[in-house]
Coordinates of C-alpha atoms and ligand atoms in Angstrom, one line a residue:
X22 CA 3.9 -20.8 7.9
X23 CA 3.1 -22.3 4.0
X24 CA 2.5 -19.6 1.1
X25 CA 0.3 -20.8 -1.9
X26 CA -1.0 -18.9 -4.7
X27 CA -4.3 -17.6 -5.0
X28 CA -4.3 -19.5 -8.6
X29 CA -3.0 -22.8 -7.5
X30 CA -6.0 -25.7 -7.9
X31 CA -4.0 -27.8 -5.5
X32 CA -2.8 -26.6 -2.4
X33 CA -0.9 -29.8 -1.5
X34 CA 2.9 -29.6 -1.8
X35 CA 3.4 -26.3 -3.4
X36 CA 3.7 -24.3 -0.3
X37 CA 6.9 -21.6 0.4
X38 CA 8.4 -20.1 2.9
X39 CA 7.8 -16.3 3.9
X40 CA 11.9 -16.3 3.1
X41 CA 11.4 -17.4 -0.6
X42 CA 8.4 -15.4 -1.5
X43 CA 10.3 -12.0 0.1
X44 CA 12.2 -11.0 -3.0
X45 CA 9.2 -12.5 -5.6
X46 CA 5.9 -10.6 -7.1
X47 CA 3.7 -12.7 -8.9
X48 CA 3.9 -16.5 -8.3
X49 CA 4.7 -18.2 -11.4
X50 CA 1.1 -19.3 -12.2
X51 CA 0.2 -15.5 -11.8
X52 CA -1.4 -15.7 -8.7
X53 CA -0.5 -13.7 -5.5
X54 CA 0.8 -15.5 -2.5
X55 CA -1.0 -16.0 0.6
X56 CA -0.4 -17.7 4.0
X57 CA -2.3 -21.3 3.8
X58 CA -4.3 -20.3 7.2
X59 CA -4.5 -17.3 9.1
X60 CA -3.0 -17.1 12.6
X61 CA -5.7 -16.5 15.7
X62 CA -4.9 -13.7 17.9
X63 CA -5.9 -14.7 21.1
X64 CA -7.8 -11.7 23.6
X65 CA -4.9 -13.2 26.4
X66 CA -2.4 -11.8 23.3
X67 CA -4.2 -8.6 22.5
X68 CA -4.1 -7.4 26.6
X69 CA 0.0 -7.9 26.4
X70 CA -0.3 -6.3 23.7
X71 CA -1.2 -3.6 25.0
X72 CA 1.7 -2.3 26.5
X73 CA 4.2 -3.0 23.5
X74 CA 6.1 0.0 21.7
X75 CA 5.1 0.1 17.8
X76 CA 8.3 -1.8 17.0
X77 CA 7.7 -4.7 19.9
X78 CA 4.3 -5.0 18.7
X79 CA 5.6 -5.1 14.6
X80 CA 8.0 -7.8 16.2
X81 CA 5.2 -9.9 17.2
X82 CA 3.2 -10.0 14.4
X83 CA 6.1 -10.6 12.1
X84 CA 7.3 -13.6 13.7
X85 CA 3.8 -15.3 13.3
X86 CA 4.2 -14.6 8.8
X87 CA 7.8 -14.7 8.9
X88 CA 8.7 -17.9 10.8
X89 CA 11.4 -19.1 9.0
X90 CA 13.6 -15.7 10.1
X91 CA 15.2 -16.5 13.7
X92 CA 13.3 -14.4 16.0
X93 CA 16.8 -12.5 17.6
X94 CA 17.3 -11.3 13.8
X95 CA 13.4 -10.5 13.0
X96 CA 13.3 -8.1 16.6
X97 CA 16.4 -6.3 15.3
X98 CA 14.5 -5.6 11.9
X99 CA 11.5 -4.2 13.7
X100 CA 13.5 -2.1 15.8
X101 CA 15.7 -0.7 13.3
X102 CA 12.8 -0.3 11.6
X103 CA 10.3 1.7 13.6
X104 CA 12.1 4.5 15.2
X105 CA 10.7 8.3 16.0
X106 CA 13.9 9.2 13.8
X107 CA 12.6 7.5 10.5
X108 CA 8.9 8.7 11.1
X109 CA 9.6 12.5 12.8
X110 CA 7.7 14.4 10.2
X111 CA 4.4 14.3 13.0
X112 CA 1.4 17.1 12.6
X113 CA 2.1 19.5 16.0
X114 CA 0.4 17.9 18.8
X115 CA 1.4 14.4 17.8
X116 CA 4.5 12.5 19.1
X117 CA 7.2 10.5 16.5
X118 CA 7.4 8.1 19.6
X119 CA 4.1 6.7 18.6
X120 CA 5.2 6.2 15.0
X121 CA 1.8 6.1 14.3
X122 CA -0.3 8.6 15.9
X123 CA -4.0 8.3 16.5
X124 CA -6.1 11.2 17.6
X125 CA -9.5 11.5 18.1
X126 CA -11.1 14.7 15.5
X127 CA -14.3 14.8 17.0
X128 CA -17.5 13.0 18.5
X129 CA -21.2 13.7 17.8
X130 CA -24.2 12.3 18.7
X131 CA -22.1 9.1 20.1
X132 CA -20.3 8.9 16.7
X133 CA -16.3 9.2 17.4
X134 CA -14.0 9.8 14.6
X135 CA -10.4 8.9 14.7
X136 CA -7.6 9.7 12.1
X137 CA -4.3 7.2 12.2
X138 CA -1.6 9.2 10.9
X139 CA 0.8 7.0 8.9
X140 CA 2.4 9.5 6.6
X141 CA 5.3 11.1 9.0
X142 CA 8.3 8.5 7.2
X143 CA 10.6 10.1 4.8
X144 CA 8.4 10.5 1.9
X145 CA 5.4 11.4 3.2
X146 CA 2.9 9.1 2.2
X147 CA 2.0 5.8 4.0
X148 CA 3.8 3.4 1.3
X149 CA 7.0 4.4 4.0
X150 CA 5.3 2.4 6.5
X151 CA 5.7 -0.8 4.8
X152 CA 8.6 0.6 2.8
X153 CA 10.7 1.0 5.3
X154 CA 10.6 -2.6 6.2
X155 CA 10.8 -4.1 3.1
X156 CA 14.2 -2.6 2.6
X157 CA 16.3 -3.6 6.2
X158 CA 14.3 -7.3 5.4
X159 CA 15.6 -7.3 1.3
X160 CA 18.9 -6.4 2.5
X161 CA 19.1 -9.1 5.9
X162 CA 18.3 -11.7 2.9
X163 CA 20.3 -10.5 0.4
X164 CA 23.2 -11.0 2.5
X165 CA 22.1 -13.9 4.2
X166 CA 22.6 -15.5 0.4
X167 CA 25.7 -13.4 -0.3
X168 CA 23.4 -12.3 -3.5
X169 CA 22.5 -8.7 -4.9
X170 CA 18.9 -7.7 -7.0
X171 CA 19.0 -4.4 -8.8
X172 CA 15.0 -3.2 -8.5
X173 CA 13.2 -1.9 -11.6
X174 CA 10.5 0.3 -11.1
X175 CA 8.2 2.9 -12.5
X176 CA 6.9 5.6 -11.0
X177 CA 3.9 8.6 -11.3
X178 CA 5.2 9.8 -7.8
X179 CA 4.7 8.2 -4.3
X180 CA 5.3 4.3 -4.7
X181 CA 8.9 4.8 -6.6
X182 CA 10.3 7.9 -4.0
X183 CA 9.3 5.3 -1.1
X184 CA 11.3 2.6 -2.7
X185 CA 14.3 4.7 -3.4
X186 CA 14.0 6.1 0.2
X187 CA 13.8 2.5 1.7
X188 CA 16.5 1.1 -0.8
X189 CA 18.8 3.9 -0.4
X190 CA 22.7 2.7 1.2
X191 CA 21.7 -0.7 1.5
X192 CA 23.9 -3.4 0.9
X193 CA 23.6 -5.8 -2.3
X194 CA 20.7 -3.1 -3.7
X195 CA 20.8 -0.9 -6.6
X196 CA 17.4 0.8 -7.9
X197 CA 16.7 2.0 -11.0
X198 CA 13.5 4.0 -11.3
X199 CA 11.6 5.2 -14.1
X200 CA 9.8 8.4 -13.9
X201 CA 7.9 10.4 -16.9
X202 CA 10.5 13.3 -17.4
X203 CA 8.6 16.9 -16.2
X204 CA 5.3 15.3 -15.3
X205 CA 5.6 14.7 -11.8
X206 CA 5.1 17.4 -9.1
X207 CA 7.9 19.9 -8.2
X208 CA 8.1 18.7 -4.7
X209 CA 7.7 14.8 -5.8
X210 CA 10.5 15.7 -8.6
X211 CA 12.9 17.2 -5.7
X212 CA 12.2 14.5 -3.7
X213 CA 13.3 11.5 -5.7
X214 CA 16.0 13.2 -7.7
X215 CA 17.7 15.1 -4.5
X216 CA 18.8 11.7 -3.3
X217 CA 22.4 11.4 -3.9
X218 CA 23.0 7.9 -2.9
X219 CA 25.1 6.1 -5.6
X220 CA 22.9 2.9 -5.4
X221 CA 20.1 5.3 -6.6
X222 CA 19.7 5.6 -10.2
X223 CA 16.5 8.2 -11.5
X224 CA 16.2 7.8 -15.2
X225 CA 13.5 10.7 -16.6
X226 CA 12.1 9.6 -19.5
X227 CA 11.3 11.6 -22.6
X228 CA 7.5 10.0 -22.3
X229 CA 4.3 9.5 -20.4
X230 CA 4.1 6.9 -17.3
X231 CA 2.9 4.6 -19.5
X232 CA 5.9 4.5 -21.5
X233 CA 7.9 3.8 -18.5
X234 CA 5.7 1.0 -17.2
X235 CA 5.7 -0.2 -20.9
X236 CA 9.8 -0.2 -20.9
X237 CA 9.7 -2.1 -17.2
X238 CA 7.7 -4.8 -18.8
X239 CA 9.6 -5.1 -22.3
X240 CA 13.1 -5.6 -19.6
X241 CA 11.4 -8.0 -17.5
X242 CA 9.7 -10.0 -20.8
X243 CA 13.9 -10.5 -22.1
X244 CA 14.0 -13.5 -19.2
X245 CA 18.3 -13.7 -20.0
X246 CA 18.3 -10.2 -19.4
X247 CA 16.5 -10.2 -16.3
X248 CA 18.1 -13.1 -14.6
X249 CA 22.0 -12.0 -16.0
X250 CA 20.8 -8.5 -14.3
X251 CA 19.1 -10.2 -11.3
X252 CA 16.4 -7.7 -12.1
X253 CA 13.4 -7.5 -9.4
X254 CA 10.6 -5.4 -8.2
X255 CA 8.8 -3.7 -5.3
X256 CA 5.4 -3.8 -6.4
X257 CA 2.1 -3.5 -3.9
X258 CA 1.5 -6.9 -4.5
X259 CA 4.8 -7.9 -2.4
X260 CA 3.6 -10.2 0.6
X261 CA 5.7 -8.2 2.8
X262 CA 4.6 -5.2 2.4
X263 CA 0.7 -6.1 3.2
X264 CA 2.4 -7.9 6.0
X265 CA 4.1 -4.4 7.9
X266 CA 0.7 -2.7 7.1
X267 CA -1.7 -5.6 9.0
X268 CA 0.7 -3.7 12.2
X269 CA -1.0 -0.7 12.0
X270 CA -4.5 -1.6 12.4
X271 CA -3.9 -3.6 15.4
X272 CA -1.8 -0.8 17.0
X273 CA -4.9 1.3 16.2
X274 CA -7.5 -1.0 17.8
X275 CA -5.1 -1.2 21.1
X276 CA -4.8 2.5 21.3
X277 CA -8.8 3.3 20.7
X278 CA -9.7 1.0 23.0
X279 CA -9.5 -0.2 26.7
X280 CA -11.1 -4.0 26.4
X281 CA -10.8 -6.2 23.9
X282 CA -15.2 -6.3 24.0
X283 CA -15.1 -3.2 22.1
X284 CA -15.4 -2.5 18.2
X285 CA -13.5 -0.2 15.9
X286 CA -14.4 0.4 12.1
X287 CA -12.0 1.4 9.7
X288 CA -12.1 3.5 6.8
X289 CA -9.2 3.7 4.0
X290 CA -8.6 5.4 0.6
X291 CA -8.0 3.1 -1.5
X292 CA -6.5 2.1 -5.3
X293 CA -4.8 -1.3 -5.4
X294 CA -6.3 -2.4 -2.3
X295 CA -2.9 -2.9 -0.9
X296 CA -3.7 -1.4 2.5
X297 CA -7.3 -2.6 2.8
X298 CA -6.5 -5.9 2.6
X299 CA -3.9 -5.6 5.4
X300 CA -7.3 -4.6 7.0
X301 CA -9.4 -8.1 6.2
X302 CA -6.0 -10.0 7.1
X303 CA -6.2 -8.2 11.0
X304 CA -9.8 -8.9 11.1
X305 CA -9.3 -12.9 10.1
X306 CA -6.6 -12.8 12.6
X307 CA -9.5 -11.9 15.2
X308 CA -8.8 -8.2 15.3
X309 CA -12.3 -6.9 16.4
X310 CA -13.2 -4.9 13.5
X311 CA -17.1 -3.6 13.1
X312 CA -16.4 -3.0 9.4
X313 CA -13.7 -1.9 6.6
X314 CA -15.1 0.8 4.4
X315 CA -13.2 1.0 1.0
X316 CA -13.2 5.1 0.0
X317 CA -12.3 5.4 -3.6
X318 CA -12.0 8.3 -6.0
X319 CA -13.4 9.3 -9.3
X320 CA -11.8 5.8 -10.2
X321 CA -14.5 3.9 -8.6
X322 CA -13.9 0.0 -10.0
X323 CA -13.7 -1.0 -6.1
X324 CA -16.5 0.7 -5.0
X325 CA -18.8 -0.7 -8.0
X326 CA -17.7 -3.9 -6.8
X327 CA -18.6 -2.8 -3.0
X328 CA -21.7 -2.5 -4.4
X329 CA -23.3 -4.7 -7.2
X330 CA -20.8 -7.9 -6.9
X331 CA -19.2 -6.9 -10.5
X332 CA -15.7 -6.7 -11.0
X333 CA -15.3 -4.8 -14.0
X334 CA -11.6 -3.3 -14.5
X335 CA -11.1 -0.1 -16.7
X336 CA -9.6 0.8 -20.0
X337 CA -7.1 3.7 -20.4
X338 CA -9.7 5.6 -21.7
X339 CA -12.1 5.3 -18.6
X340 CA -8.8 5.9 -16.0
X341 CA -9.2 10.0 -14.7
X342 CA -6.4 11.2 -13.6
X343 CA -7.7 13.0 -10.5
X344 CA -6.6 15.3 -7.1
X345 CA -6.0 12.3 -5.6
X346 CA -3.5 10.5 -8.0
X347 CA -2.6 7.8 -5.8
X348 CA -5.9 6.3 -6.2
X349 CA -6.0 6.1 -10.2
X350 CA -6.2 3.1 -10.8
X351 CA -7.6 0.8 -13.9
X352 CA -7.6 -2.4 -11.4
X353 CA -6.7 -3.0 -8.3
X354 CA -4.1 -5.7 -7.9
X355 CA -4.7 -6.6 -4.6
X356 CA -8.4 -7.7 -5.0
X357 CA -7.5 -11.0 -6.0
X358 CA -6.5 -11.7 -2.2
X359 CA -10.0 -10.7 -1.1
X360 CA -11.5 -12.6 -4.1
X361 CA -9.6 -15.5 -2.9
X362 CA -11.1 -15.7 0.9
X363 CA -14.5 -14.8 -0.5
X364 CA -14.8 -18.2 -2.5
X365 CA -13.7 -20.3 0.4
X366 CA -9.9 -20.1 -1.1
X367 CA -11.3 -22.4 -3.9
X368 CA -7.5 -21.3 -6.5
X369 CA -9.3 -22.8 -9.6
X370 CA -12.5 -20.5 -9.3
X371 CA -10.2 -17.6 -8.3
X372 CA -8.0 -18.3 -11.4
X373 CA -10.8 -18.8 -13.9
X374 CA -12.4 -15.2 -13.3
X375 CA -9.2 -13.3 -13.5
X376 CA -8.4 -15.1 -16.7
X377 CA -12.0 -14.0 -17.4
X378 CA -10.9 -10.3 -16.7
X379 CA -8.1 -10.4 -19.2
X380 CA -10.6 -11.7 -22.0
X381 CA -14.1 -10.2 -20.8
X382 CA -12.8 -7.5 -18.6
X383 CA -15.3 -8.2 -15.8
X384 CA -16.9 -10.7 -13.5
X385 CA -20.4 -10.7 -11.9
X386 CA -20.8 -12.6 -8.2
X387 CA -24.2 -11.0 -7.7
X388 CA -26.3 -13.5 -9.3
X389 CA -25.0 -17.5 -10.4
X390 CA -28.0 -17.3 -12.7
X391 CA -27.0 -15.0 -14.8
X392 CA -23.5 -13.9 -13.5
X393 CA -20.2 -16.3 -12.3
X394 CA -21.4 -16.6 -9.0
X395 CA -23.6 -15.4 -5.7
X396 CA -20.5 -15.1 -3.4
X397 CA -21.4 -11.2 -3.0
X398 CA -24.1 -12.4 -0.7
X399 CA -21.6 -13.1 1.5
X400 CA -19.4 -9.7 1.4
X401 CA -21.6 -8.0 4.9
X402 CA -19.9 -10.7 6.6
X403 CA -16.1 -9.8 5.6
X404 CA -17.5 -6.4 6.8
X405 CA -16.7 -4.7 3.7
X406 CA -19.0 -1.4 2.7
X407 CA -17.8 1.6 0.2
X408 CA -18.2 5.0 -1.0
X409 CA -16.7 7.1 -3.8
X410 CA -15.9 10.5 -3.6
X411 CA -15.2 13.5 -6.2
X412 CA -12.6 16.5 -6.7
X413 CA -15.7 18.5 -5.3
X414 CA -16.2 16.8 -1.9
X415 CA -12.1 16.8 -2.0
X416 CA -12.4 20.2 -1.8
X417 CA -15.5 20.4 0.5
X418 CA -14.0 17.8 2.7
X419 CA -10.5 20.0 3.2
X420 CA -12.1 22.7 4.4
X421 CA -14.7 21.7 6.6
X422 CA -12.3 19.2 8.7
X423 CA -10.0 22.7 8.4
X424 CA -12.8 24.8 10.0
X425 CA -14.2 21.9 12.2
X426 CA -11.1 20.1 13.5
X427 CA -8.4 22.9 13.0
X428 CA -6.2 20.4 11.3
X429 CA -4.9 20.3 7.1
X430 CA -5.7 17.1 5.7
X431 CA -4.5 15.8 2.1
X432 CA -6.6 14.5 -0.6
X433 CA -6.6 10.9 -0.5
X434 CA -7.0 11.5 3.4
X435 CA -10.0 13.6 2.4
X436 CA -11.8 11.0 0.0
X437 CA -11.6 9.0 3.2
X438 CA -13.0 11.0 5.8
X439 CA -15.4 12.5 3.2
X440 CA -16.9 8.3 3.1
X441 CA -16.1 7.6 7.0
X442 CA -18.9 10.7 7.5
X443 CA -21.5 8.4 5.2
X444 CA -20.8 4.6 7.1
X445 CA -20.3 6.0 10.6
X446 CA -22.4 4.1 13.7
X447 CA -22.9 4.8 17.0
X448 CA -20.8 3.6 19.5
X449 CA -18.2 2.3 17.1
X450 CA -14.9 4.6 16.4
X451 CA -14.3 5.0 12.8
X452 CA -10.7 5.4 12.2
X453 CA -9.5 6.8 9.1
X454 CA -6.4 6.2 8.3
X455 CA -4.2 9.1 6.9
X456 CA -2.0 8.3 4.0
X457 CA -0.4 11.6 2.8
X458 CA 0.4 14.9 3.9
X459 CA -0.9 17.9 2.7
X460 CA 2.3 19.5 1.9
X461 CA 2.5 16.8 -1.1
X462 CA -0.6 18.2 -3.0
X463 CA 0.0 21.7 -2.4
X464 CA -1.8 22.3 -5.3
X465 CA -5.2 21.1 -3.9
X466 CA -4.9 23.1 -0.8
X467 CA -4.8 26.2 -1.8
X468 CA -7.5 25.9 -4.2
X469 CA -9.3 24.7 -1.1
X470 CA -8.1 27.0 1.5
X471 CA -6.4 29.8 -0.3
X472 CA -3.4 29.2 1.4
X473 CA -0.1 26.8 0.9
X474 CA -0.3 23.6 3.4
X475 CA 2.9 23.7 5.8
X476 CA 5.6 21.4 5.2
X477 CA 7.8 19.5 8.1
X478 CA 11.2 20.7 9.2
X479 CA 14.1 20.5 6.5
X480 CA 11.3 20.1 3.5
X481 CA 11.4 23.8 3.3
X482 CA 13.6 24.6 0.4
X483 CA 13.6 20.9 -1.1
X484 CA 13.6 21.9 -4.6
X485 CA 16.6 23.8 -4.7
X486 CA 18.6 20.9 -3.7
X487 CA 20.9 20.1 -6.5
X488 CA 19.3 16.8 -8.2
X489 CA 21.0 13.8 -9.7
X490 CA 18.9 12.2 -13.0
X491 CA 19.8 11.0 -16.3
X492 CA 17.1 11.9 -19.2
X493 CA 16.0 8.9 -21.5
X494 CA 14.3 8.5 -24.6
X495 CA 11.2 5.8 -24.7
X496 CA 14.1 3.2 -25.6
X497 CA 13.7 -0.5 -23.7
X498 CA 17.1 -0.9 -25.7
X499 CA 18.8 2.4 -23.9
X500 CA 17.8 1.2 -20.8
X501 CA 19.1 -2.1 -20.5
X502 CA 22.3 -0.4 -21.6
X503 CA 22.3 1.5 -18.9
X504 CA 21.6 -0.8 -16.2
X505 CA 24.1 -3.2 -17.4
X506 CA 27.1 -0.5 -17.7
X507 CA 26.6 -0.3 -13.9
X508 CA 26.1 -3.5 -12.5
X509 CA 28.8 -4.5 -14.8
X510 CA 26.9 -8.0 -15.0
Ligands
LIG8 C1 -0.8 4.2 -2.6 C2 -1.7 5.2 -2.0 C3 -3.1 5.0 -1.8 C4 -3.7 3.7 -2.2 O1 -3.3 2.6 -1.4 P1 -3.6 1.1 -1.9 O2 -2.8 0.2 -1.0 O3 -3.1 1.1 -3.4 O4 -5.1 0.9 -1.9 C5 -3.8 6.0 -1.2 N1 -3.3 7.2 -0.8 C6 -2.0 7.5 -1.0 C7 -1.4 8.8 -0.6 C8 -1.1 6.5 -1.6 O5 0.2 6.8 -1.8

């Protein structure tokens, strides 16, 4: 399996192997890597699948992305990977053995809904999923090469305590994360800075989270620095990471159904399209998937799209931060993988709009008349439809699926099911899938149900742990320091 860039005008002779692109974001013309072809599941493949464990069945569609790992090596990775231990934080009823468990919330007038729960890892939140992963596979290559990478990250919350949870003890990796000092939760604070792992540096600083992302790009823009320091990252936009999540929907599809004849839709809350797109790549692979409903918030740049064929990313200005925080987003960095696909893979097309975006801030595919292109035509048959939601349906949406299905659902989860209600067909499962828990937006909850959300066994009391942080000012210069006093590079 080849990996070319999304940019690239010529596909001939610049394609890499899953290996090389593991550790990289952004390939170097600024596009994002994808494989050259898709591979076909077969309906022969999908029956045996059947009966596989999560990890067997992670196992087998790794080995079709990530060839160039011998096979002995990649099963270990799964398996060390996908264990009821990592993912035991399961809603009563469910069982870690599953690692993702689906359950069926109710059925009306032939119109089954389904919720895939992917947020029982460490930090709660779905990221762990691919997370996870990532970090046994960065450390397998790392010392594979005999090399080390020190990850620079910032973080408003989920993405940098999944990294740090996936990063911790391993071999050859240091982290350094960046968080906005006393502007993150109580509970995402205690999470992150309870972790006493001495590859594990949390530096708070004395700013907003832009002034950490701003800091992360003036260390990687000092190209000495960052090769000396063997700086990397563990953004969305890493390959493997969509990779692990492409897993999930087919284990979803084998568990809802009994024949491979039958159709499942799926519905996901969305910001960077990250996990969406794992959804397009299962359904190019053959997956049977009816449709892929994008749910977004308040922060609706998808959903616009979804519906009118413009692309128009937002200003600071025109980002909300919201009850659903994971989902505030200006752009969504994994649309470009979609966009890709959608005009027949053509790189030049692909890299003229987004250079269009950083001059014009939009592009139009409704219209080649008076827009960039009539490609949006063609978005029914991707299976893509959308809907937006609000803090008010949030709120609605919490406490009816409390009252109807007797189960606490977190906010993102809620922007989802709120959506999955509006696209829903008979005779076609819609699956939403789950990425928080509740006890992670505590706040939300009891505004909606006047009561605290639960929290799993041995979160109880996670904020009086002692925690382990050093406080920053907004200082690129500070930082570097830092980081170089302890790799001693
Ligand atoms: C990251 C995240 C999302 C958005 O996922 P994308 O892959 O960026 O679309 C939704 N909900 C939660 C809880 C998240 O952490």
């Amino acid at each position: 399996m080849q990996y070319v860039s999304t940019r690239a005008g010529d596909k001939n002779g610049t394609g890499k192997s899953f290996s090389q692109i593991l550790l990289e974001g952004l390939a170097p013309d600024g596009g994002l890597y994808m494989p050259e072809s898709y591979p076909v599941v077969t309906g022969r493949e999908l029956d045996a699948w059947r009966k596989l464990s999560y990890a067997e069945l992670a196992f087998e569609i790794l080995k079709k992305f990530a060839d160039d790992i011998p096979e002995a090596d990649l099963k270990a990775l799964a398996q060390k990977t996908y264990t009821p231990e990592v993912y035991c934080n399961v809603r009563e009823g469910d069982t870690a053995q599953d690692i993702a468990p689906l359950r069926v919330l109710g059925e009306k007038d032939g119109k089954k809904l389904m919720l895939l729960s992917l947020s029982n890892g460490p930090t709660l939140a779905f990221k762990d999923m691919a997370m996870q992963l990532l970090g046994n596979l960065f450390e397998y290559a790392l010392s594979r090469q005999n090399a080390e990478l020190n990850i620079l990250g910032a973080t408003s919350g989920d993405t940098g305590s999944a990294a740090e949870y996936a990063m911790r003890g391993k071999k050859g990796i240091r982290v350094f994360m960046l968080s906005p000092y006393r502007k993150m939760s109580a509970f995402q604070t205690a999470q992150m800075f309870s972790l006493q792992d001495p590859n594990i540096y949390n530096i708070a600083i004395e700013g907003v989270f832009d002034d950490c992302q701003d800091i992360v790009k003036a260390v990687s823009n000092d190209l000495s620095y960052k090769t000396r320091q063997k700086i990397g990252t563990v953004n969305s936009i890493n390959w493997a990471r969509v990779v692990a999540q492409v897993v999930y929907y087919f284990r979803a599809y084998l568990k809802a159904t009994a024949d491979n004849s039958e159709k499942v839709s799926f519905t996901v809350p969305s910001g960077n399209f990250g996990n969406i797109c794992a959804g397009h790549i299962a359904r190019m692979m053959g997956l049977p998937i009816d449709r892929l409903v994008v749910a977004t918030n308040e922060n609706d740049v998808l959903d616009e799209f979804f519906r009118s064929g413009v692309y128009r990313v937002r200003k600071s200005d025109e980002t909300w931060h919201t009850s659903s925080p994971s989902m505030d987003i200006s752009k969504a960095s994994n649309f470009e993988r979609f966009v890709y696909d959608l005009l027949g893979r053509d790189g030049r097309r692909v890299s003229h709009l987004f250079r269009q975006i950083e001059t014009k801030g939009f592009f139009d595919l409704s219209d080649s008349q008076k827009g960039d292109g009539d490609e949006f035509s063609r978005v029914p048959s991707y299976g893509f439809e959308s809907g937006k939601s609000t803090h008010a349906d949030r709120i609605a949406t919490i406490r009816k699926v409390s009252s109807e299905y007797g189960i606490t659902i977190d906010p993102h989860t809620a922007d989802g099911i709120k959506v999955a209600w509006e696209h829903q067909q008979k005779g076609v499962p819609m699956i939403v899938l789950e990425t928080a828990q509740a006890a992670k937006f505590n706040e939300t909850i009891f505004e909606a149900l006047g009561h605290n959300a639960s929290r799993p066994a041995g979160f109880e009391n996670i904020e009086g742990l002692p925690q382990r942080f050093t406080v920053m000012p907004v200082d690129a210069g500070e930082v570097k320091k830092f980081i170089a006093e302890r790799t001693g590079l």
